[in-house]
Backbone as a chain_set.jsonl record, in Angstrom:
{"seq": "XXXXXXXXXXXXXXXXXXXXXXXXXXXXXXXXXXXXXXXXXXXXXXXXXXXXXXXXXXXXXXXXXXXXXXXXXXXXXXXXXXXXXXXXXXXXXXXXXXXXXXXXXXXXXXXXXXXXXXXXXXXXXXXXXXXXXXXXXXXXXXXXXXX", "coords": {"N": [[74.248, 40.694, 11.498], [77.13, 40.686, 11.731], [77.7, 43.101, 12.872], [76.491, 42.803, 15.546], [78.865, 40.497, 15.976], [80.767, 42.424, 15.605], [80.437, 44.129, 18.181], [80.692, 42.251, 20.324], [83.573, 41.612, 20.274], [84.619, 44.143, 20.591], [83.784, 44.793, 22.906], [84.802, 42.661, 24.606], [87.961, 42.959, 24.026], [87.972, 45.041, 25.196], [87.219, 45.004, 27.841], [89.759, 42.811, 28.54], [92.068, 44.799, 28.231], [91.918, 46.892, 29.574], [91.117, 45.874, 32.263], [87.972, 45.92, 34.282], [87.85, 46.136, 38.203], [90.566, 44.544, 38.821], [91.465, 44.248, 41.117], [93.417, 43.916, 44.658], [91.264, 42.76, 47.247], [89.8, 44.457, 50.478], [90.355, 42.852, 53.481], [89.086, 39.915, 52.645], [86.474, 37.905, 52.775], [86.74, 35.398, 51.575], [88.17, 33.633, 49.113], [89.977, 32.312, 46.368], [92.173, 30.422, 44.492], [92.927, 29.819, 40.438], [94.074, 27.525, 37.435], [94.965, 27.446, 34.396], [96.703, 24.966, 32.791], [97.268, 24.786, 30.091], [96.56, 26.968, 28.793], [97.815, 29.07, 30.548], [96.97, 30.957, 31.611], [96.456, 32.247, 35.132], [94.583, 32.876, 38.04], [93.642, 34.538, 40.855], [90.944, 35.129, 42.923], [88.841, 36.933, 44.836], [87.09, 37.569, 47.621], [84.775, 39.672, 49.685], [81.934, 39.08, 51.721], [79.125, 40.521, 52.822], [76.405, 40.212, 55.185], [75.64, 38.495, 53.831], [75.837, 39.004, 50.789], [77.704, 39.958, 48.414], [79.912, 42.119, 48.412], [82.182, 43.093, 48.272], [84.652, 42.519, 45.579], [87.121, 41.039, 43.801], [89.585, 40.671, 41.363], [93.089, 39.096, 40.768], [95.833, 38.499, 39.19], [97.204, 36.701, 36.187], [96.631, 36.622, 32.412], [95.132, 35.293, 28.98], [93.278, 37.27, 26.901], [90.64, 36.395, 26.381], [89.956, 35.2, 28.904], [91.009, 37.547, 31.381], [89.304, 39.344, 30.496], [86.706, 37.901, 30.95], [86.964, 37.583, 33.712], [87.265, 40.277, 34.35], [84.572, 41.087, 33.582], [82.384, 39.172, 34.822], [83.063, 39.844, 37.313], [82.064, 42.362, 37.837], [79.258, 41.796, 37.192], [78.984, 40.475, 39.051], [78.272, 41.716, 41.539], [77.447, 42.795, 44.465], [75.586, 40.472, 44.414], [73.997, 37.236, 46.029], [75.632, 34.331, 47.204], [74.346, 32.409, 46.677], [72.868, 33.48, 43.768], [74.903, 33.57, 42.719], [76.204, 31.275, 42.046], [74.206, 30.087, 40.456], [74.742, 32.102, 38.695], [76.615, 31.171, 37.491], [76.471, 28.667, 36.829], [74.551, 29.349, 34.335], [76.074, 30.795, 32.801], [78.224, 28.964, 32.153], [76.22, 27.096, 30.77], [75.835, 29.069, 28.64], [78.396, 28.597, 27.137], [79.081, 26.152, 26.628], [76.776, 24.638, 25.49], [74.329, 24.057, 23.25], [72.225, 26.576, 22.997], [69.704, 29.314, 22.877], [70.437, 31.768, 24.822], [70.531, 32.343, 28.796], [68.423, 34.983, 29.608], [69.171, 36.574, 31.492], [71.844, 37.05, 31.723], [73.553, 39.093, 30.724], [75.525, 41.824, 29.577], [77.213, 39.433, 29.635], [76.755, 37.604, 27.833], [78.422, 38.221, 25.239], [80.101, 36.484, 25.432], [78.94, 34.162, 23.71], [80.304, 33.339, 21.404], [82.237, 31.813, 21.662], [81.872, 29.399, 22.752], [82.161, 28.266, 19.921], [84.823, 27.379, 20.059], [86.378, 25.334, 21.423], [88.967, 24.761, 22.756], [89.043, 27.82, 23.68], [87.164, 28.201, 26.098], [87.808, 27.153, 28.244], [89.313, 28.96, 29.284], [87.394, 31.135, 29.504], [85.837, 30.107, 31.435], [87.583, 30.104, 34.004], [87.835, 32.166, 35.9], [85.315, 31.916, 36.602], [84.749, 29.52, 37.918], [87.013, 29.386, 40.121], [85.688, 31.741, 41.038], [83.52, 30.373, 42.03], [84.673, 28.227, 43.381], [86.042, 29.138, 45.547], [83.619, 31.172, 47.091], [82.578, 28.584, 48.003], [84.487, 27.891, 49.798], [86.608, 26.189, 49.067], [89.896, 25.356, 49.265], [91.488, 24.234, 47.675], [93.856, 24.637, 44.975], [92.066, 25.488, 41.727], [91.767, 23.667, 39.044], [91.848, 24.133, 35.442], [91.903, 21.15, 34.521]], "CA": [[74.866, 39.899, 12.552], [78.403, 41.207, 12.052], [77.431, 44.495, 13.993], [76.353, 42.205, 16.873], [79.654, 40.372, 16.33], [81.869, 43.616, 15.919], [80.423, 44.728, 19.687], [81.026, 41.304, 21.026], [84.482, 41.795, 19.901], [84.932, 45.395, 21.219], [83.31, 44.385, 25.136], [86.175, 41.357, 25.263], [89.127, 44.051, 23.731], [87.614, 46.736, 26.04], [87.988, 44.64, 29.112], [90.933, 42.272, 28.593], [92.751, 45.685, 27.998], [91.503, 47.701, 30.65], [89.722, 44.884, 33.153], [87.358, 46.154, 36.277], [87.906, 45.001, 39.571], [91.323, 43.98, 39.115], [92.432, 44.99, 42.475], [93.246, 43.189, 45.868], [90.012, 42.965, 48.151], [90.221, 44.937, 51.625], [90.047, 42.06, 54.513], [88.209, 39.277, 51.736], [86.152, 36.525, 53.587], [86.775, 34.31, 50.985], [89.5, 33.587, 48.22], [90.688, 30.78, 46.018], [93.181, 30.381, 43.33], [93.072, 28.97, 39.506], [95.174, 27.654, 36.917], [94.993, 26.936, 33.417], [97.476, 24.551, 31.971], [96.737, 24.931, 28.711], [96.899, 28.677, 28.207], [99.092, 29.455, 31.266], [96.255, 31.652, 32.889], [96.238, 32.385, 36.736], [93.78, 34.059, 38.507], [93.032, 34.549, 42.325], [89.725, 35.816, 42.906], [88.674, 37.338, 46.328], [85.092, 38.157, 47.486], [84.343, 39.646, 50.674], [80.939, 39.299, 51.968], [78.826, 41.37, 54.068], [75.106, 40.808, 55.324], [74.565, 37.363, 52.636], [75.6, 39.264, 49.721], [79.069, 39.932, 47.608], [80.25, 43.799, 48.844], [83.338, 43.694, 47.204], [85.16, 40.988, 44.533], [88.351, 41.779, 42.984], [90.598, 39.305, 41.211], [94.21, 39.396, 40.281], [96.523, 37.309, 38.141], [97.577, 37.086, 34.657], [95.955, 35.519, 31.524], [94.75, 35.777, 27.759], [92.458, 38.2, 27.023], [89.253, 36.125, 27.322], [90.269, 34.995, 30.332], [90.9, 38.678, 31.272], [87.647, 40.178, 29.997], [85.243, 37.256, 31.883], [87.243, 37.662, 35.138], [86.422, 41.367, 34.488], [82.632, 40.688, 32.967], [82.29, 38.601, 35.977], [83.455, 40.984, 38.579], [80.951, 43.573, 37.597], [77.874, 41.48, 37.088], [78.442, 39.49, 40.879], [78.755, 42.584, 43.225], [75.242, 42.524, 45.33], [74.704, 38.934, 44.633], [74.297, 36.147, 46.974], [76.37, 33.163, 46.826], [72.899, 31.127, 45.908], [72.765, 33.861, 42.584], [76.529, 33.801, 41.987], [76.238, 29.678, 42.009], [73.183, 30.102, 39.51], [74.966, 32.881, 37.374], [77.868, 30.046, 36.945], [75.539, 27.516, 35.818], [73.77, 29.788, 33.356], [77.279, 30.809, 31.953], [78.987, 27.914, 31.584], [76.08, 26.475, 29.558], [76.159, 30.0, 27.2], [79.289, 28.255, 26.608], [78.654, 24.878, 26.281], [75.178, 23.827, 25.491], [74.077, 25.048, 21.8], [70.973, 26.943, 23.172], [69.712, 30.433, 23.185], [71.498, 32.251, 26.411], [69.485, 33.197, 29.574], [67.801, 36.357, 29.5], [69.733, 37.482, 32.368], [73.224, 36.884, 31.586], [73.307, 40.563, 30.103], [77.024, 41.478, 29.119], [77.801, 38.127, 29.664], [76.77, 36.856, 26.377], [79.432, 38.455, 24.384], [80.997, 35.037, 25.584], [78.712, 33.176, 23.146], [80.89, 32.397, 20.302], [83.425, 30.988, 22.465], [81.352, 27.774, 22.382], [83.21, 27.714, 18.777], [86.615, 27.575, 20.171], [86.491, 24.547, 22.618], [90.132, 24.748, 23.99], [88.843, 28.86, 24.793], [86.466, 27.712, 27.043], [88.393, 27.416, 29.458], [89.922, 30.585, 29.364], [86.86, 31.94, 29.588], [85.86, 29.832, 32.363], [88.287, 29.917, 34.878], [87.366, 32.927, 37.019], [84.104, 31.529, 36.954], [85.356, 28.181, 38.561], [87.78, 29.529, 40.83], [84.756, 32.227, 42.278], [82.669, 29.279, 42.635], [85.281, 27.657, 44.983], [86.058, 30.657, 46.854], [82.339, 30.558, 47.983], [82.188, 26.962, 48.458], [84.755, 27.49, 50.735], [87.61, 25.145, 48.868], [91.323, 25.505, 49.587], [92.607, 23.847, 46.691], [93.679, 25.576, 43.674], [91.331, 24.74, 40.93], [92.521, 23.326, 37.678], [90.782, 23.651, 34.369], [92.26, 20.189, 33.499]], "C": [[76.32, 40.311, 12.77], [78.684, 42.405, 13.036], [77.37, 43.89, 15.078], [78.199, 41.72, 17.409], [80.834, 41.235, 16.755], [81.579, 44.058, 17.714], [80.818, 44.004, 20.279], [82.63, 41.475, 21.559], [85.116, 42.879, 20.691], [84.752, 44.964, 22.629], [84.711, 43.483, 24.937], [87.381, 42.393, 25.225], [89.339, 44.948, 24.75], [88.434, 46.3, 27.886], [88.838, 43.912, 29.667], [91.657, 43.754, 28.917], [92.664, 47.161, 29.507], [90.165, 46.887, 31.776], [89.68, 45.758, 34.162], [87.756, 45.242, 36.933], [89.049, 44.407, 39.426], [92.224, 44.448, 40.137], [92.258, 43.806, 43.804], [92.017, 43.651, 47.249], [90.306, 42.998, 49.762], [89.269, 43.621, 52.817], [88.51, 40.826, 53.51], [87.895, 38.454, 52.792], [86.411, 35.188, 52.599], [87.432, 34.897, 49.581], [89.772, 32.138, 47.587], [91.962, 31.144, 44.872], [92.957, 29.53, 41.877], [93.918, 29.226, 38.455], [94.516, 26.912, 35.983], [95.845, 26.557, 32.88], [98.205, 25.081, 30.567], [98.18, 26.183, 28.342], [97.821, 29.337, 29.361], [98.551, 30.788, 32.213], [96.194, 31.653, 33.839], [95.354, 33.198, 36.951], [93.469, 33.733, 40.068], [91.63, 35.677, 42.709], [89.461, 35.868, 44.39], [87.49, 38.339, 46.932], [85.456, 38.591, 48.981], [82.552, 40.055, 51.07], [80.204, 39.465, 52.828], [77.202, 40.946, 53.925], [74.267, 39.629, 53.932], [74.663, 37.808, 50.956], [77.556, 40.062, 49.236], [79.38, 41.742, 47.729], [81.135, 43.994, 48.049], [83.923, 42.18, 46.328], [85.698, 41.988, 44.067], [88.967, 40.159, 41.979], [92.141, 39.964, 40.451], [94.755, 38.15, 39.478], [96.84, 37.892, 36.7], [97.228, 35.582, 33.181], [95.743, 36.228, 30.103], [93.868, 36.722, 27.701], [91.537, 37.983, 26.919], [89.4, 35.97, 28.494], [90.12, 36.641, 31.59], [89.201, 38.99, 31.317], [86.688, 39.396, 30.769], [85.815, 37.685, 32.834], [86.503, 39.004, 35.044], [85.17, 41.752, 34.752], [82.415, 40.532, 34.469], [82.53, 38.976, 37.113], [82.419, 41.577, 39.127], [79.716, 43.122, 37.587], [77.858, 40.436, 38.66], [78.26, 40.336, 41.39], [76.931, 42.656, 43.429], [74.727, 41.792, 44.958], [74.826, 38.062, 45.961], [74.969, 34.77, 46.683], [75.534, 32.333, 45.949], [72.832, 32.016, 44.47], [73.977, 33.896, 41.691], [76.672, 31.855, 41.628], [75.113, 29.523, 40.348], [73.73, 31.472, 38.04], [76.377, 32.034, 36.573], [77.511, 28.788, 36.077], [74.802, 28.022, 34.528], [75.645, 30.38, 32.407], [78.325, 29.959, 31.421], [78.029, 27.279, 30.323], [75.72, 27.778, 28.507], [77.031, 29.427, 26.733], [79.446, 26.785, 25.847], [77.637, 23.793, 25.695], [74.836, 25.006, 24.029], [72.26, 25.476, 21.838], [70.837, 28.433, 23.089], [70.489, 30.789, 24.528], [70.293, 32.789, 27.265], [69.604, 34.257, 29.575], [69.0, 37.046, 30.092], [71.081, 37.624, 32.496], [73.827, 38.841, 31.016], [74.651, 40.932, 29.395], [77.658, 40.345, 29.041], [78.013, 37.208, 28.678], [77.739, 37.36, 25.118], [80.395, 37.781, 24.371], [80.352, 33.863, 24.48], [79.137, 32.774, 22.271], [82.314, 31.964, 20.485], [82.963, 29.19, 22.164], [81.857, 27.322, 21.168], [84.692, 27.058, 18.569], [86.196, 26.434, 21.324], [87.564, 24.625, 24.029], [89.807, 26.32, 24.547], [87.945, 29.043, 25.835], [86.892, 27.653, 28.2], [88.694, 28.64, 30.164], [89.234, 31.271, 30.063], [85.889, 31.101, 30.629], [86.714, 30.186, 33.515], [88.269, 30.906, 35.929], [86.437, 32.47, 37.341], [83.929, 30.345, 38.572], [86.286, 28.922, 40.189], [86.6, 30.796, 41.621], [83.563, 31.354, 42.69], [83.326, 28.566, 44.126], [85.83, 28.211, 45.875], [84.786, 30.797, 47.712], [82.431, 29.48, 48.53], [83.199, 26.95, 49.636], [86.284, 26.364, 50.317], [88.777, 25.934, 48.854], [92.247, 24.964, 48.161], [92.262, 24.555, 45.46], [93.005, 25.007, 42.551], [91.953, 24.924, 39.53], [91.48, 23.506, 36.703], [90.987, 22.143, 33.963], [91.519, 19.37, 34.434]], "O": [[76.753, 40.298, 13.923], [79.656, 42.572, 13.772], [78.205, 44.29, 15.889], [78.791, 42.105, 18.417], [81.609, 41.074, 17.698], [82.561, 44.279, 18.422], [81.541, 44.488, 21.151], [82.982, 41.489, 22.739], [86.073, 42.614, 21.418], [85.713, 44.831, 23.388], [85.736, 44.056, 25.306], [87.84, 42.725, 26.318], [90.374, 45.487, 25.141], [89.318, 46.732, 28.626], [89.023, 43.954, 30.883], [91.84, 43.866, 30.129], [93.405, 48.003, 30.014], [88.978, 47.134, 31.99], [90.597, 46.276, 34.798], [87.993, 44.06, 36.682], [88.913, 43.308, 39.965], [93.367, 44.898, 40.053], [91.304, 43.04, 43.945], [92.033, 44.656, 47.96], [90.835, 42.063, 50.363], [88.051, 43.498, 52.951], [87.303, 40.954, 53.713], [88.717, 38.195, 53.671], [86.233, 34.048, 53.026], [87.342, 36.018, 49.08], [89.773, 31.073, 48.205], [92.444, 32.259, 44.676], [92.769, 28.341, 42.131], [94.461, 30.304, 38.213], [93.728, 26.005, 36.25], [96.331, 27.432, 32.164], [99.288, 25.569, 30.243], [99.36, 26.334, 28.026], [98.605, 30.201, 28.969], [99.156, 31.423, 33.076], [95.575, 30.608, 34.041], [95.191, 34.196, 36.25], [93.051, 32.616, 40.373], [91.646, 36.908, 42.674], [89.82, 34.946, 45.123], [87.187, 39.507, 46.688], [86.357, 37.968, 49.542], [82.031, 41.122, 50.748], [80.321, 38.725, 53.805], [76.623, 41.193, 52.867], [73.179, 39.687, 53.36], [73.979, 37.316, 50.058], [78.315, 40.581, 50.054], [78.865, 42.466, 46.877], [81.099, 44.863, 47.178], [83.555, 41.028, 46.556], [85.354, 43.155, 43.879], [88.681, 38.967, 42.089], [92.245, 40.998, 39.791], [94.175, 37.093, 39.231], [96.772, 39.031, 36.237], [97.45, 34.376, 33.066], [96.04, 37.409, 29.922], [93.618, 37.117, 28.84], [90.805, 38.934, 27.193], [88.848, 36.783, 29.236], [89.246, 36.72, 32.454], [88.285, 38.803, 32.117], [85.792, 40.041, 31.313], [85.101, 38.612, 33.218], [85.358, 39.095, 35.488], [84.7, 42.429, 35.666], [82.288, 41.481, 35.243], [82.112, 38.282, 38.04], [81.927, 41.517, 40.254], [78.868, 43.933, 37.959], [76.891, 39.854, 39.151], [77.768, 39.876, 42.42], [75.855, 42.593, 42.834], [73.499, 41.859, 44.9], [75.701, 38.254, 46.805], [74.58, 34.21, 45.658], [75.816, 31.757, 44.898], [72.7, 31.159, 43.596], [74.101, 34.129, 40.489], [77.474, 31.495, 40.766], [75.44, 28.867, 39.359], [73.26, 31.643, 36.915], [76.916, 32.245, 35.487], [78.012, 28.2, 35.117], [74.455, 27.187, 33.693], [75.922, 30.01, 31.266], [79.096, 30.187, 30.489], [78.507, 26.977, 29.229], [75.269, 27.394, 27.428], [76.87, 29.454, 25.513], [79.863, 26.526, 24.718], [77.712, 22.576, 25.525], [75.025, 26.213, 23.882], [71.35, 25.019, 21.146], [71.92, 29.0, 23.233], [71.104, 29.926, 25.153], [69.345, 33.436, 26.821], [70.721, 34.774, 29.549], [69.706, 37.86, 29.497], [71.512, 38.338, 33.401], [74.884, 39.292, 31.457], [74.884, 40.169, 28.458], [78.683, 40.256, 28.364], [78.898, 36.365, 28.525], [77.676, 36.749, 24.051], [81.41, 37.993, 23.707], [80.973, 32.817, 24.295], [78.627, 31.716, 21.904], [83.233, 31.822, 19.679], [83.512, 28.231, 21.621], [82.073, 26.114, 21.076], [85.354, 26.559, 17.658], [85.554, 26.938, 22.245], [87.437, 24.601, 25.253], [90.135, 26.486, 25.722], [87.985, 30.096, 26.471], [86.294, 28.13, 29.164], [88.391, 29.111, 31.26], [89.661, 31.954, 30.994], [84.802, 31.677, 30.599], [85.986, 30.938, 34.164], [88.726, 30.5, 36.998], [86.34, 32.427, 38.567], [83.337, 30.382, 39.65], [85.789, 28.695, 41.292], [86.645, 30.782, 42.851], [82.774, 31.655, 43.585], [82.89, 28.41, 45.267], [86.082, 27.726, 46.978], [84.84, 30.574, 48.922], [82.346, 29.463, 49.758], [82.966, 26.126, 50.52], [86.917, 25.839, 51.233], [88.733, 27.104, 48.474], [93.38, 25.29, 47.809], [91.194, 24.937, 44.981], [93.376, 23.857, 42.319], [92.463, 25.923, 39.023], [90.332, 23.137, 36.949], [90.26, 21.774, 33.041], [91.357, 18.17, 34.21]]}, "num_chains": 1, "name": "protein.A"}
């Protein structure tokens, strides 16, 4: 199990340190902003979507290095979803985090978030892109708080 954990370990390092997709998105249809108290994370996340499905997603800001690494994670595993699979890959990742169950199948890199559920206050952290590309779809204007 330590081998599993050592990779877990490496994916978060890999892409806090060098995150995908942290670039500003050319003419985005949709954008929000979030903020973590706490930990002092920002992130603005910015989708543009073409044809019912996620063409490009970037996000910018500055945060810890889970925080970091999901925005990243999370970058890379939305592009050519639809809002309806990006809504359903938010619900299946929040409860990897929250809910003491196996992880869905399909979460794939994503689960190198599961022993976050140990750390309560990093939860957030490692929420907060999640949250903030949820209300970029949805369409909300206000900046979303973890608190």
């Amino acid at each position: 199990m330590s081998n599993l954990h050592d990779l877990y370990q490496e994916t978060i390092i890999d892409h806090s340190k060098r995150p995908r997709n942290k670039v500003v998105v050319s003419e985005p249809t949709h954008s929000a902003e979030g903020y973590n108290p706490l930990c002092g994370d920002r992130v603005t996340v910015q989708v543009k979507m073409e044809d019912g499905r996620i063409a490009g997603i970037g996000f910018q800001g500055v945060g810890c290095a889970i925080s970091t690494a999901s925005a990243s994670l999370m970058t890379d595993a939305m592009k050519g979803k639809t809002a309806e699979e990006a809504e359903s890959a938010f619900e299946k990742f929040h409860a990897l985090l929250t809910v003491d169950r196996p992880p869905a199948a399909d979460l794939g890199k994503l689960t190198v978030f599961s022993g976050v559920r140990e750390y309560p206050m990093r939860v957030k952290c490692a929420t907060l892109a999640w949250h903030t590309l949820r209300a970029a779809l949805r369409g909300e204007h206000k900046p979303v708080s973890t608190e």
